Each structure stands twice: as C-alpha cells, then as structure tokens.
Short mmCIF file of C-alpha atoms in Angstrom, two decimals:
data_model
loop_
_atom_site.label_atom_id
_atom_site.label_comp_id
_atom_site.label_asym_id
_atom_site.label_seq_id
_atom_site.Cartn_x
_atom_site.Cartn_y
_atom_site.Cartn_z
CA UNK A 2 212.64 38.55 -94.81
CA UNK A 3 213.00 35.69 -97.30
CA UNK A 4 210.30 35.34 -99.94
CA UNK A 5 209.12 32.20 -101.64
CA UNK A 6 209.43 32.04 -105.43
CA UNK A 7 206.47 30.06 -106.76
CA UNK A 8 208.29 29.16 -109.96
CA UNK A 9 211.05 27.53 -107.90
CA UNK A 10 208.39 25.55 -106.04
CA UNK A 11 206.81 24.47 -109.33
CA UNK A 12 210.22 23.26 -110.47
CA UNK A 13 210.68 21.41 -107.19
CA UNK A 14 207.29 19.72 -107.33
CA UNK A 15 207.65 18.65 -110.93
CA UNK A 16 210.72 18.76 -113.10
CA UNK A 17 208.52 19.30 -116.15
CA UNK A 18 204.89 20.17 -116.67
CA UNK A 19 205.00 18.48 -120.07
CA UNK A 20 204.99 14.73 -119.53
CA UNK A 21 206.44 14.05 -122.96
CA UNK A 22 209.93 14.87 -121.75
CA UNK A 23 209.55 12.49 -118.81
CA UNK A 24 208.26 9.43 -120.66
CA UNK A 25 211.66 8.23 -121.83
CA UNK A 26 213.22 8.61 -118.37
CA UNK A 27 210.26 6.83 -116.76
CA UNK A 28 210.47 4.02 -119.29
CA UNK A 29 214.22 3.69 -118.63
CA UNK A 30 213.51 2.99 -114.96
CA UNK A 31 211.37 -0.06 -115.82
CA UNK A 32 213.57 -1.60 -118.53
CA UNK A 33 215.65 -3.60 -116.04
CA UNK A 34 212.59 -5.52 -114.83
CA UNK A 35 210.66 -8.32 -116.56
CA UNK A 36 207.57 -6.99 -118.31
CA UNK A 37 205.23 -8.95 -116.04
CA UNK A 38 206.54 -7.02 -112.99
CA UNK A 39 204.28 -4.03 -113.68
CA UNK A 40 201.22 -6.26 -113.90
CA UNK A 41 202.11 -8.00 -110.65
CA UNK A 42 202.40 -4.59 -108.99
CA UNK A 43 198.90 -3.63 -110.20
CA UNK A 44 197.42 -6.98 -109.12
CA UNK A 45 199.02 -6.90 -105.67
CA UNK A 46 197.96 -3.29 -105.04
CA UNK A 47 194.43 -4.19 -106.20
CA UNK A 48 194.29 -6.94 -103.56
CA UNK A 49 195.66 -4.71 -100.78
CA UNK A 50 193.14 -1.97 -101.62
CA UNK A 51 190.35 -4.55 -101.53
CA UNK A 52 191.43 -6.02 -98.19
CA UNK A 53 191.85 -2.67 -96.45
CA UNK A 54 188.80 -0.83 -97.71
CA UNK A 55 186.59 -3.91 -98.04
CA UNK A 56 186.75 -4.42 -94.28
CA UNK A 57 185.80 -0.76 -93.73
CA UNK A 58 182.80 -1.14 -96.03
CA UNK A 59 181.73 -4.35 -94.30
CA UNK A 60 181.88 -2.94 -90.76
CA UNK A 61 178.22 -1.97 -91.01
CA UNK A 62 177.30 -5.67 -91.05
CA UNK A 63 179.00 -6.25 -87.69
CA UNK A 64 177.71 -2.96 -86.30
CA UNK A 65 174.11 -3.86 -87.18
CA UNK A 66 174.42 -7.30 -85.57
CA UNK A 67 176.01 -5.95 -82.38
CA UNK A 68 173.44 -3.15 -82.07
CA UNK A 69 170.44 -5.44 -82.54
CA UNK A 70 171.62 -8.63 -80.84
CA UNK A 71 174.34 -7.82 -78.29
CA UNK A 72 173.78 -4.25 -77.08
CA UNK A 73 170.03 -4.11 -77.67
CA UNK A 74 168.45 -1.12 -75.93
CA UNK A 75 171.75 0.30 -74.67
CA UNK A 76 171.72 3.59 -76.58
CA UNK A 77 175.07 4.75 -75.20
CA UNK A 78 176.91 1.65 -76.38
CA UNK A 79 175.11 1.70 -79.73
CA UNK A 80 176.14 5.33 -80.18
CA UNK A 81 179.75 4.40 -79.38
CA UNK A 82 179.64 1.73 -82.09
CA UNK A 83 178.78 4.43 -84.64
CA UNK A 84 182.20 6.06 -84.13
CA UNK A 85 184.15 3.01 -85.32
CA UNK A 86 183.39 3.42 -89.02
CA UNK A 87 184.27 7.11 -88.81
CA UNK A 88 187.57 6.28 -87.07
CA UNK A 89 188.55 3.84 -89.81
CA UNK A 90 187.56 6.24 -92.61
CA UNK A 91 189.43 9.08 -90.86
CA UNK A 92 192.55 6.92 -90.54
CA UNK A 93 192.69 6.28 -94.29
CA UNK A 94 193.42 9.99 -94.70
CA UNK A 95 195.09 11.06 -91.47
CA UNK A 96 198.09 8.76 -91.86
CA UNK A 97 198.53 9.61 -95.55
CA UNK A 98 201.41 12.10 -95.17
CA UNK A 99 203.68 10.00 -92.90
CA UNK A 100 202.88 6.81 -94.82
CA UNK A 101 203.66 8.40 -98.17
CA UNK A 102 206.90 9.84 -96.90
CA UNK A 103 208.03 6.59 -95.26
CA UNK A 104 207.22 4.63 -98.45
CA UNK A 105 209.32 6.94 -100.61
CA UNK A 106 212.23 7.20 -98.20
CA UNK A 107 212.22 3.64 -96.85
CA UNK A 108 210.32 0.98 -98.84
CA UNK A 109 206.88 0.52 -100.38
CA UNK A 110 207.06 -3.25 -99.92
CA UNK A 111 208.13 -3.17 -96.27
CA UNK A 112 205.59 -0.50 -95.33
CA UNK A 113 202.73 -2.46 -96.94
CA UNK A 114 203.88 -5.60 -95.14
CA UNK A 115 204.02 -3.75 -91.82
CA UNK A 116 200.60 -2.22 -92.48
CA UNK A 117 199.21 -5.69 -93.22
CA UNK A 118 200.48 -6.93 -89.86
CA UNK A 119 198.88 -3.97 -88.07
CA UNK A 120 195.53 -4.54 -89.84
CA UNK A 121 195.56 -8.23 -88.92
CA UNK A 122 196.51 -7.37 -85.34
CA UNK A 123 193.66 -4.86 -85.09
CA UNK A 124 191.12 -7.44 -86.28
CA UNK A 125 192.51 -10.09 -83.92
CA UNK A 126 192.42 -7.76 -80.91
CA UNK A 127 188.89 -6.68 -81.89
CA UNK A 128 187.74 -10.30 -81.69
CA UNK A 129 188.55 -10.29 -77.95
CA UNK A 130 186.92 -6.92 -77.27
CA UNK A 131 183.84 -7.03 -75.05
CA UNK A 132 182.85 -3.36 -74.97
CA UNK A 133 182.28 -0.79 -77.75
CA UNK A 134 185.04 1.47 -76.42
CA UNK A 135 187.46 -1.43 -76.78
CA UNK A 136 186.33 -1.89 -80.38
CA UNK A 137 186.98 1.81 -80.97
CA UNK A 138 190.61 1.22 -79.97
CA UNK A 139 191.16 -2.09 -81.76
CA UNK A 140 188.92 -1.96 -84.84
CA UNK A 141 188.79 1.82 -85.14
CA UNK A 142 192.31 2.98 -84.23
CA UNK A 143 194.69 0.00 -84.56
CA UNK A 144 193.11 -1.39 -87.71
CA UNK A 145 192.71 2.19 -88.97
CA UNK A 146 196.45 2.84 -88.59
CA UNK A 147 197.11 -0.27 -90.67
CA UNK A 148 194.80 1.00 -93.41
CA UNK A 149 196.54 4.36 -93.40
CA UNK A 150 199.91 2.65 -93.83
CA UNK A 151 198.91 0.68 -96.95
CA UNK A 152 196.28 2.86 -98.65
CA UNK A 153 198.49 5.60 -100.13
CA UNK A 154 201.45 3.43 -101.20
CA UNK A 155 199.24 0.76 -102.78
CA UNK A 156 197.11 3.31 -104.65
CA UNK A 157 200.08 5.14 -106.19
CA UNK A 158 202.86 2.55 -106.65
CA UNK A 159 201.59 1.39 -110.09
CA UNK A 160 201.85 4.92 -111.54
CA UNK A 161 205.62 4.72 -111.95
CA UNK A 162 205.39 1.56 -114.06
CA UNK A 163 203.23 3.01 -116.83
CA UNK A 164 203.21 6.01 -119.16
CA UNK A 165 200.72 5.35 -121.99
CA UNK A 166 198.27 3.35 -119.85
CA UNK A 167 198.86 4.97 -116.46
CA UNK A 168 195.21 5.95 -116.07
CA UNK A 169 193.98 2.43 -116.74
CA UNK A 170 196.55 0.96 -114.34
CA UNK A 171 195.52 3.26 -111.50
CA UNK A 172 191.84 2.69 -112.32
CA UNK A 173 192.21 -1.07 -112.04
CA UNK A 174 194.19 -0.69 -108.81
CA UNK A 175 191.67 1.46 -106.96
CA UNK A 176 188.77 -0.63 -108.31
CA UNK A 177 189.94 -3.08 -105.66
CA UNK A 178 188.12 -0.90 -103.12
CA UNK A 179 184.73 -1.56 -104.71
CA UNK A 180 185.42 -5.21 -105.45
CA UNK A 181 186.67 -5.72 -101.91
CA UNK A 182 183.43 -4.31 -100.53
CA UNK A 183 181.34 -6.51 -102.82
CA UNK A 184 183.23 -9.64 -101.72
CA UNK A 185 184.02 -9.01 -98.06
CA UNK A 186 180.63 -7.56 -97.01
CA UNK A 187 178.58 -10.69 -97.90
CA UNK A 188 181.40 -12.90 -96.60
CA UNK A 189 181.32 -11.05 -93.28
CA UNK A 190 177.51 -11.34 -93.21
CA UNK A 191 177.74 -15.11 -93.69
CA UNK A 192 180.46 -15.50 -91.05
CA UNK A 193 178.58 -13.39 -88.48
CA UNK A 194 175.34 -15.35 -88.98
CA UNK A 195 177.00 -18.78 -89.00
CA UNK A 196 179.57 -18.21 -86.22
CA UNK A 197 179.83 -14.90 -84.34
CA UNK A 198 181.21 -11.40 -84.73
CA UNK A 199 184.36 -12.44 -82.85
CA UNK A 200 185.07 -15.42 -85.11
CA UNK A 201 184.32 -13.39 -88.22
CA UNK A 202 187.01 -10.95 -87.06
CA UNK A 203 189.52 -13.76 -86.40
CA UNK A 204 188.93 -15.27 -89.84
CA UNK A 205 189.24 -11.79 -91.36
CA UNK A 206 192.57 -11.32 -89.56
CA UNK A 207 193.78 -14.62 -91.03
CA UNK A 208 192.95 -13.89 -94.66
CA UNK A 209 194.28 -10.32 -94.35
CA UNK A 210 197.56 -11.73 -93.03
CA UNK A 211 197.90 -14.38 -95.75
CA UNK A 212 196.71 -12.42 -98.78
CA UNK A 213 198.22 -9.14 -97.60
CA UNK A 214 201.65 -10.66 -96.97
CA UNK A 215 201.76 -12.31 -100.39
CA UNK A 216 200.58 -9.13 -102.11
CA UNK A 217 202.99 -6.87 -100.21
CA UNK A 218 205.94 -8.84 -101.59
CA UNK A 219 205.14 -7.58 -105.11
CA UNK A 220 204.57 -3.91 -104.22
CA UNK A 221 207.48 -1.81 -105.42
CA UNK A 222 208.42 1.16 -107.59
CA UNK A 223 210.91 1.07 -110.49
CA UNK A 224 213.43 3.16 -108.57
CA UNK A 225 213.65 3.97 -104.88
CA UNK A 226 215.38 7.31 -104.29
CA UNK A 227 218.14 6.44 -101.82
CA UNK A 228 219.34 10.05 -101.54
CA UNK A 229 216.28 11.22 -99.63
CA UNK A 230 215.98 11.11 -95.85
CA UNK A 231 213.32 11.77 -93.25
CA UNK A 232 214.87 15.21 -92.70
CA UNK A 233 214.52 16.34 -96.32
CA UNK A 234 210.78 17.01 -96.46
CA UNK A 235 210.22 20.33 -98.27
CA UNK A 236 207.38 22.33 -96.75
CA UNK A 237 207.54 24.82 -99.63
CA UNK A 238 204.93 22.73 -101.41
CA UNK A 239 202.22 24.42 -99.35
CA UNK A 240 203.14 27.78 -100.90
CA UNK A 241 202.38 26.47 -104.39
CA UNK A 242 199.03 27.67 -105.77
CA UNK A 243 198.27 24.48 -107.66
CA UNK A 244 199.18 22.39 -104.63
CA UNK A 245 196.87 24.42 -102.37
CA UNK A 246 194.00 24.26 -104.88
CA UNK A 247 194.39 20.50 -105.33
CA UNK A 248 194.44 20.05 -101.55
CA UNK A 249 191.21 22.05 -101.25
CA UNK A 250 189.62 19.86 -103.92
CA UNK A 251 190.56 16.69 -102.04
CA UNK A 252 189.20 18.19 -98.80
CA UNK A 253 185.78 18.96 -100.29
CA UNK A 254 185.47 15.52 -101.89
CA UNK A 255 186.56 13.78 -98.69
CA UNK A 256 183.86 15.57 -96.70
CA UNK A 257 181.20 14.70 -99.29
CA UNK A 258 182.04 11.24 -100.60
CA UNK A 259 180.87 8.84 -97.88
CA UNK A 260 177.70 10.69 -96.82
CA UNK A 261 175.39 9.45 -99.63
CA UNK A 262 176.52 5.86 -99.05
CA UNK A 263 175.64 6.30 -95.37
CA UNK A 264 172.27 8.04 -95.67
CA UNK A 265 170.79 7.08 -99.05
CA UNK A 266 169.45 3.75 -97.66
CA UNK A 267 167.61 5.66 -94.91
CA UNK A 268 166.35 8.18 -97.48
CA UNK A 269 164.95 5.43 -99.68
CA UNK A 270 163.34 3.50 -96.81
CA UNK A 271 161.60 6.67 -95.56
CA UNK A 272 160.16 7.11 -99.06
CA UNK A 273 158.60 3.67 -99.13
CA UNK A 274 161.36 1.58 -100.70
CA UNK A 275 161.99 -1.66 -98.80
CA UNK A 276 165.26 -2.09 -96.90
CA UNK A 277 166.12 -5.02 -99.17
CA UNK A 278 165.70 -2.90 -102.31
CA UNK A 279 167.64 -0.06 -100.66
CA UNK A 280 170.51 -2.49 -100.09
CA UNK A 281 170.32 -3.52 -103.73
CA UNK A 282 170.54 0.13 -104.81
CA UNK A 283 173.66 0.62 -102.68
CA UNK A 284 175.11 -2.52 -104.25
CA UNK A 285 174.37 -0.97 -107.66
CA UNK A 286 176.27 2.16 -106.56
CA UNK A 287 179.23 0.02 -105.45
CA UNK A 288 179.32 -1.84 -108.77
CA UNK A 289 179.07 1.48 -110.64
CA UNK A 290 181.91 2.79 -108.46
CA UNK A 291 184.20 -0.09 -109.44
CA UNK A 292 183.35 0.33 -113.12
CA UNK A 293 183.80 4.09 -112.85
CA UNK A 294 187.28 3.77 -111.35
CA UNK A 295 188.46 1.72 -114.32
CA UNK A 296 186.50 3.58 -117.01
CA UNK A 297 187.54 7.08 -115.95
CA UNK A 298 191.17 6.01 -115.65
CA UNK A 299 190.95 4.54 -119.15
CA UNK A 300 189.30 7.73 -120.46
CA UNK A 301 192.01 9.86 -118.87
CA UNK A 302 194.59 8.20 -121.12
CA UNK A 303 192.74 9.58 -124.16
CA UNK A 304 190.94 12.83 -123.27
CA UNK A 305 193.32 13.95 -120.52
CA UNK A 306 193.27 13.40 -116.78
CA UNK A 307 192.42 16.99 -115.84
CA UNK A 308 189.53 17.02 -118.33
CA UNK A 309 188.26 13.71 -116.98
CA UNK A 310 188.50 14.98 -113.41
CA UNK A 311 186.48 18.13 -114.17
CA UNK A 312 183.75 16.09 -115.90
CA UNK A 313 183.60 13.51 -113.12
CA UNK A 314 183.26 16.11 -110.37
CA UNK A 315 180.57 18.16 -112.09
CA UNK A 316 178.43 15.07 -112.79
CA UNK A 317 178.79 13.97 -109.14
CA UNK A 318 177.62 17.44 -108.07
CA UNK A 319 174.64 17.31 -110.46
CA UNK A 320 173.65 13.86 -109.21
CA UNK A 321 173.40 15.22 -105.64
CA UNK A 322 171.84 18.60 -106.45
CA UNK A 323 169.41 17.52 -109.17
CA UNK A 324 168.81 13.75 -109.05
CA UNK A 325 168.92 12.91 -105.32
CA UNK A 326 165.89 15.02 -104.26
CA UNK A 327 163.76 13.15 -106.83
CA UNK A 328 165.16 9.65 -106.23
CA UNK A 329 162.11 8.60 -104.23
CA UNK A 330 161.33 5.49 -106.29
CA UNK A 331 163.38 2.56 -107.52
CA UNK A 332 163.68 3.87 -111.09
CA UNK A 333 165.17 7.25 -110.18
CA UNK A 334 167.06 5.56 -107.33
CA UNK A 335 168.87 3.39 -109.86
CA UNK A 336 169.76 6.50 -111.87
CA UNK A 337 171.12 8.16 -108.73
CA UNK A 338 173.09 5.06 -107.75
CA UNK A 339 174.60 4.72 -111.22
CA UNK A 340 175.52 8.37 -111.71
CA UNK A 341 176.86 8.95 -108.21
CA UNK A 342 178.64 5.60 -107.92
CA UNK A 343 180.31 5.93 -111.34
CA UNK A 344 181.54 9.52 -111.03
CA UNK A 345 182.35 9.55 -107.30
CA UNK A 346 184.22 6.28 -107.73
CA UNK A 347 186.02 7.66 -110.76
CA UNK A 348 187.41 10.47 -108.64
CA UNK A 349 189.60 7.99 -106.74
CA UNK A 350 191.36 7.05 -109.96
CA UNK A 351 191.66 10.60 -111.21
CA UNK A 352 192.91 12.38 -108.06
CA UNK A 353 196.34 10.67 -107.95
CA UNK A 354 196.59 10.85 -111.74
CA UNK A 355 195.95 14.60 -111.60
CA UNK A 356 198.61 14.93 -108.89
CA UNK A 357 201.06 13.06 -111.13
CA UNK A 358 200.17 15.36 -114.03
CA UNK A 359 200.52 18.55 -111.99
CA UNK A 360 203.46 17.70 -109.73
CA UNK A 361 205.25 14.71 -111.30
CA UNK A 362 205.46 11.00 -110.48
CA UNK A 363 208.62 11.05 -108.38
CA UNK A 364 206.87 12.33 -105.25
CA UNK A 365 203.36 11.15 -106.07
CA UNK A 366 202.95 9.02 -102.95
CA UNK A 367 204.12 11.66 -100.47
CA UNK A 368 202.22 14.42 -102.30
CA UNK A 369 199.00 12.36 -102.34
CA UNK A 370 199.55 11.48 -98.70
CA UNK A 371 199.85 15.16 -97.87
CA UNK A 372 196.54 15.89 -99.62
CA UNK A 373 194.87 13.09 -97.66
CA UNK A 374 196.25 14.12 -94.27
CA UNK A 375 195.22 17.75 -94.69
CA UNK A 376 191.72 16.63 -95.73
CA UNK A 377 191.34 14.14 -92.86
CA UNK A 378 189.23 16.68 -90.98
CA UNK A 379 186.77 16.47 -93.87
CA UNK A 380 186.55 12.70 -93.38
CA UNK A 381 185.81 13.28 -89.71
CA UNK A 382 183.18 15.98 -90.23
CA UNK A 383 181.34 14.69 -93.30
CA UNK A 384 178.79 12.35 -91.72
CA UNK A 385 178.28 14.28 -88.45
CA UNK A 386 177.58 17.54 -90.32
CA UNK A 387 175.24 15.72 -92.68
CA UNK A 388 173.42 14.17 -89.74
CA UNK A 389 173.13 17.54 -88.00
CA UNK A 390 171.58 19.05 -91.13
CA UNK A 391 169.23 16.09 -91.46
CA UNK A 392 168.01 16.42 -87.89
CA UNK A 393 167.72 20.22 -88.02
CA UNK A 394 164.37 22.00 -88.25
CA UNK A 395 162.71 22.36 -91.62
CA UNK A 396 164.29 19.40 -93.38
CA UNK A 397 161.95 16.59 -92.30
CA UNK A 398 162.20 13.41 -94.31
CA UNK A 399 162.99 15.06 -97.64
CA UNK A 400 166.73 15.14 -97.00
CA UNK A 401 166.86 18.29 -99.11
CA UNK A 402 169.31 20.07 -96.84
CA UNK A 403 171.67 17.10 -96.87
CA UNK A 404 171.57 16.70 -100.65
CA UNK A 405 172.28 20.42 -101.07
CA UNK A 406 175.14 20.22 -98.57
CA UNK A 407 176.77 17.31 -100.42
CA UNK A 408 176.07 18.82 -103.83
CA UNK A 409 177.69 22.11 -102.86
CA UNK A 410 180.79 20.29 -101.61
CA UNK A 411 181.09 18.40 -104.90
CA UNK A 412 180.53 21.61 -106.84
CA UNK A 413 183.25 23.36 -104.82
CA UNK A 414 185.65 20.53 -105.68
CA UNK A 415 184.66 20.93 -109.34
CA UNK A 416 185.58 24.63 -109.21
CA UNK A 417 188.98 23.77 -107.71
CA UNK A 418 189.60 21.26 -110.50
CA UNK A 419 188.63 23.89 -113.09
CA UNK A 420 191.13 26.33 -111.60
CA UNK A 421 194.00 23.85 -111.85
CA UNK A 422 192.93 22.73 -115.30
CA UNK A 423 192.95 26.37 -116.47
CA UNK A 424 196.37 26.93 -114.89
CA UNK A 425 197.69 24.05 -116.96
CA UNK A 426 196.02 25.07 -120.24
CA UNK A 427 193.39 27.65 -121.07
CA UNK A 428 192.54 25.99 -124.39
CA UNK A 429 189.05 24.51 -123.99
CA UNK A 430 189.65 21.37 -126.04
CA UNK A 431 193.27 20.74 -125.07
CA UNK A 432 193.97 17.14 -124.03
CA UNK A 433 195.32 17.73 -120.51
#
C-alpha cells in the first residue's frame, strides 16, 4: 500500500518555508505592471469585501423590521427569518474551496464579476419575495452563493502584490468588512424606514452591481498559472500536519466568531443597559474590528505573522473567558467591545497571512478556500449551539455557559496556532 511522505507534501504546499528566497521571484512577477496596480487591487478588494459582508451585517435591520411590522405574532415565520443570516454566514465558508480553485485556475477578475452578478440577482429576487421561505432561497442561498464566490478571491488576491508590506495590504483589504457594515447598516436602516424592505433590497442590488462591477475589473494576481486545470487538485494537502492544524484553528474560530456579536446586545440589555447603548457598544466592537484588521496586519510585518496570530487568539479567548462575565455595565462593556472587536477582527487579516507563511502564496486562495469550506460546519453550528447553552438549565441570564463555550473555542484555536508556530520555529523570540 502506498504511503504518504509528509516532507513531499510540505514541498508541494510551499516551495520554501523561508520567504526570503521567494521575495525576488514574487517581486519579478509584479515588475511588468505599473506601480499603482497593486494599490488598485487592494482598493477594489476592499470595496468587494465591504459590499458582500456589509449586506450580511445589515440583514438584522431588515429582519427586525419584518418581524415587528410584517410578520408580527407569527412565530413560525419569525423563526424562519432567523435562518437567513446563518445561511449567508455559512455560504461565506462553504463555497470557499470551489471558489478558490476556480479563481486560481480560471480568473480572479471574472469570478468576482460573476459573484457580483449573483449577489445583485439574489437581492433583486429577495425584493419580490413575499414569504420567509422565499427569502431563505433568495437572500440566504442565492445571495450567499455570490458572497462565497467573491469572499476568498478578494481577501487573498492582494497578497501576491506585496512582500514587505503584505500584512498591511491584507489588513486594509479585510477592513472593508467592518467599514462595509458601518456604512451599509445605517443606509439600510434609512432605506427601510423611508421606503420599504423591498425597495431597500432593490437599491442594494443596484449599488452592488455598479460598485462591484467596477471593482471586479481591477481584481487580479501578478501571474495566473495557466498550467493548472480543474483535474489537478492535490488532495495530499490533507495529510500535512500543519495543514490539518491550521484547518482546525479556522474551524474553532469560525464556530466562535459571530456568537458574541449576536448575543452580546441581549446580554447587555438583560443587565440593565438600554438597547440604544447596547447598539453603540456593538458599533464600538465593529470599529475596533476594522482597526484591528489593519493594525494586526501592520504588526505582522514587524513581529511576524505567526507571533501576531498567537497573541491575537489568546487575547480574544481572555476577553470571552475573563471580561465578558463581568461586562454588565457600560464601562466594562466598552472594554469587552474593544478587546474582542480588535483581536477577533485581527484574526481575519492574520489567517490568510499565516497560510501564506506556512504554505506559500502560489496556492493561497485555494488553500484558504479549503480551510473555509471544511470549517463551514462551524459557521452553521456556532449560534445554534450558543443559543442551546443559553437556554439550558442553570445558566439563567448570566450567559456564563455561553461565554465559557466561546472562550474555550478561542483558546482551542490559540493552541492550534501555537502548535504551528512551534513547528516553524521553537525559538521564543524568533520573528516568524
């Protein structure tokens, strides 16, 4: 029976574990382009990230309006509405593997353009939906497929254009998620209140189509590997220890990440903080998330991406295990929002950077997509498991069980990051 040689897999995943030898070759790939090209790639991917994820973050506005003004008292329909956000979040991850592979084999630009069309179509179809189950198909599934098509390629394409400032470039790119939420959520609120949910969705479809099409034109990588085909996917990657550990890390974070954003407002309101102030605290977390994505990417360029990732994950775990249970007033709530938003947001910059460090840039998009697809089940289970713990006996309104559940997931991801960091270098103060 054939055996798998892990060293051969390491060589396949990354031609060199020391990035110094790759810098010249990576720089050579960009020399044929005007210098501004790399900045246009970052800007366009920033916009696409904001459009895709901003709509996901703003769905709660439409859900709240529909639940309280259209389907009032119909618990079954209101419950169905709650699945839409989960479907969109799940789709970001589930379609990661095929989207990453198609981008690398076919075209980053064309895939982002196609994904933009699918997102716009999903929003347009949603505007004509009359029942929650129809919204699950249009807003949840169709729009979700569009997100899955653009998320991975747009979050990783800038990596190939930079060597010295790769962390900062990726940080700025994925900061589009937070900025998109900050812009699109209040815009959606205003549109829903001044027109209707349906017209807010039609207008959203229009600006996604216009801005997404323009941005997709500038999404590209320095060199598209024309020798690869859809039949050349190498499943040996799953036998690689580092690859498996990194995948486990992504799974744990995916299950944990969204739960505090979903349930912290309820936690604060039940402890006497007004709903308006709870919304402000979540806004603080979103701002901290955007800052964290840029700052941690910037820090990774100086102290090392694997070091930055370990620090970010352990602080996120501490914020859930130590700070959350005591965040029952505005002062501690601000501390929780700042710490969790900054470090959890920073993870989204550091995860693809760590993958590039461990496995090389050439297959970053398909590798990252594989991590996301495998961890999609975490995206699906995160909120339901948290809700089950919250509603279980013995937890009451203290949310202690939920905070422990999320904290343990973050701590598990921290341990996975430590394992890969140690496999790369066992020197404590090495810049890796």
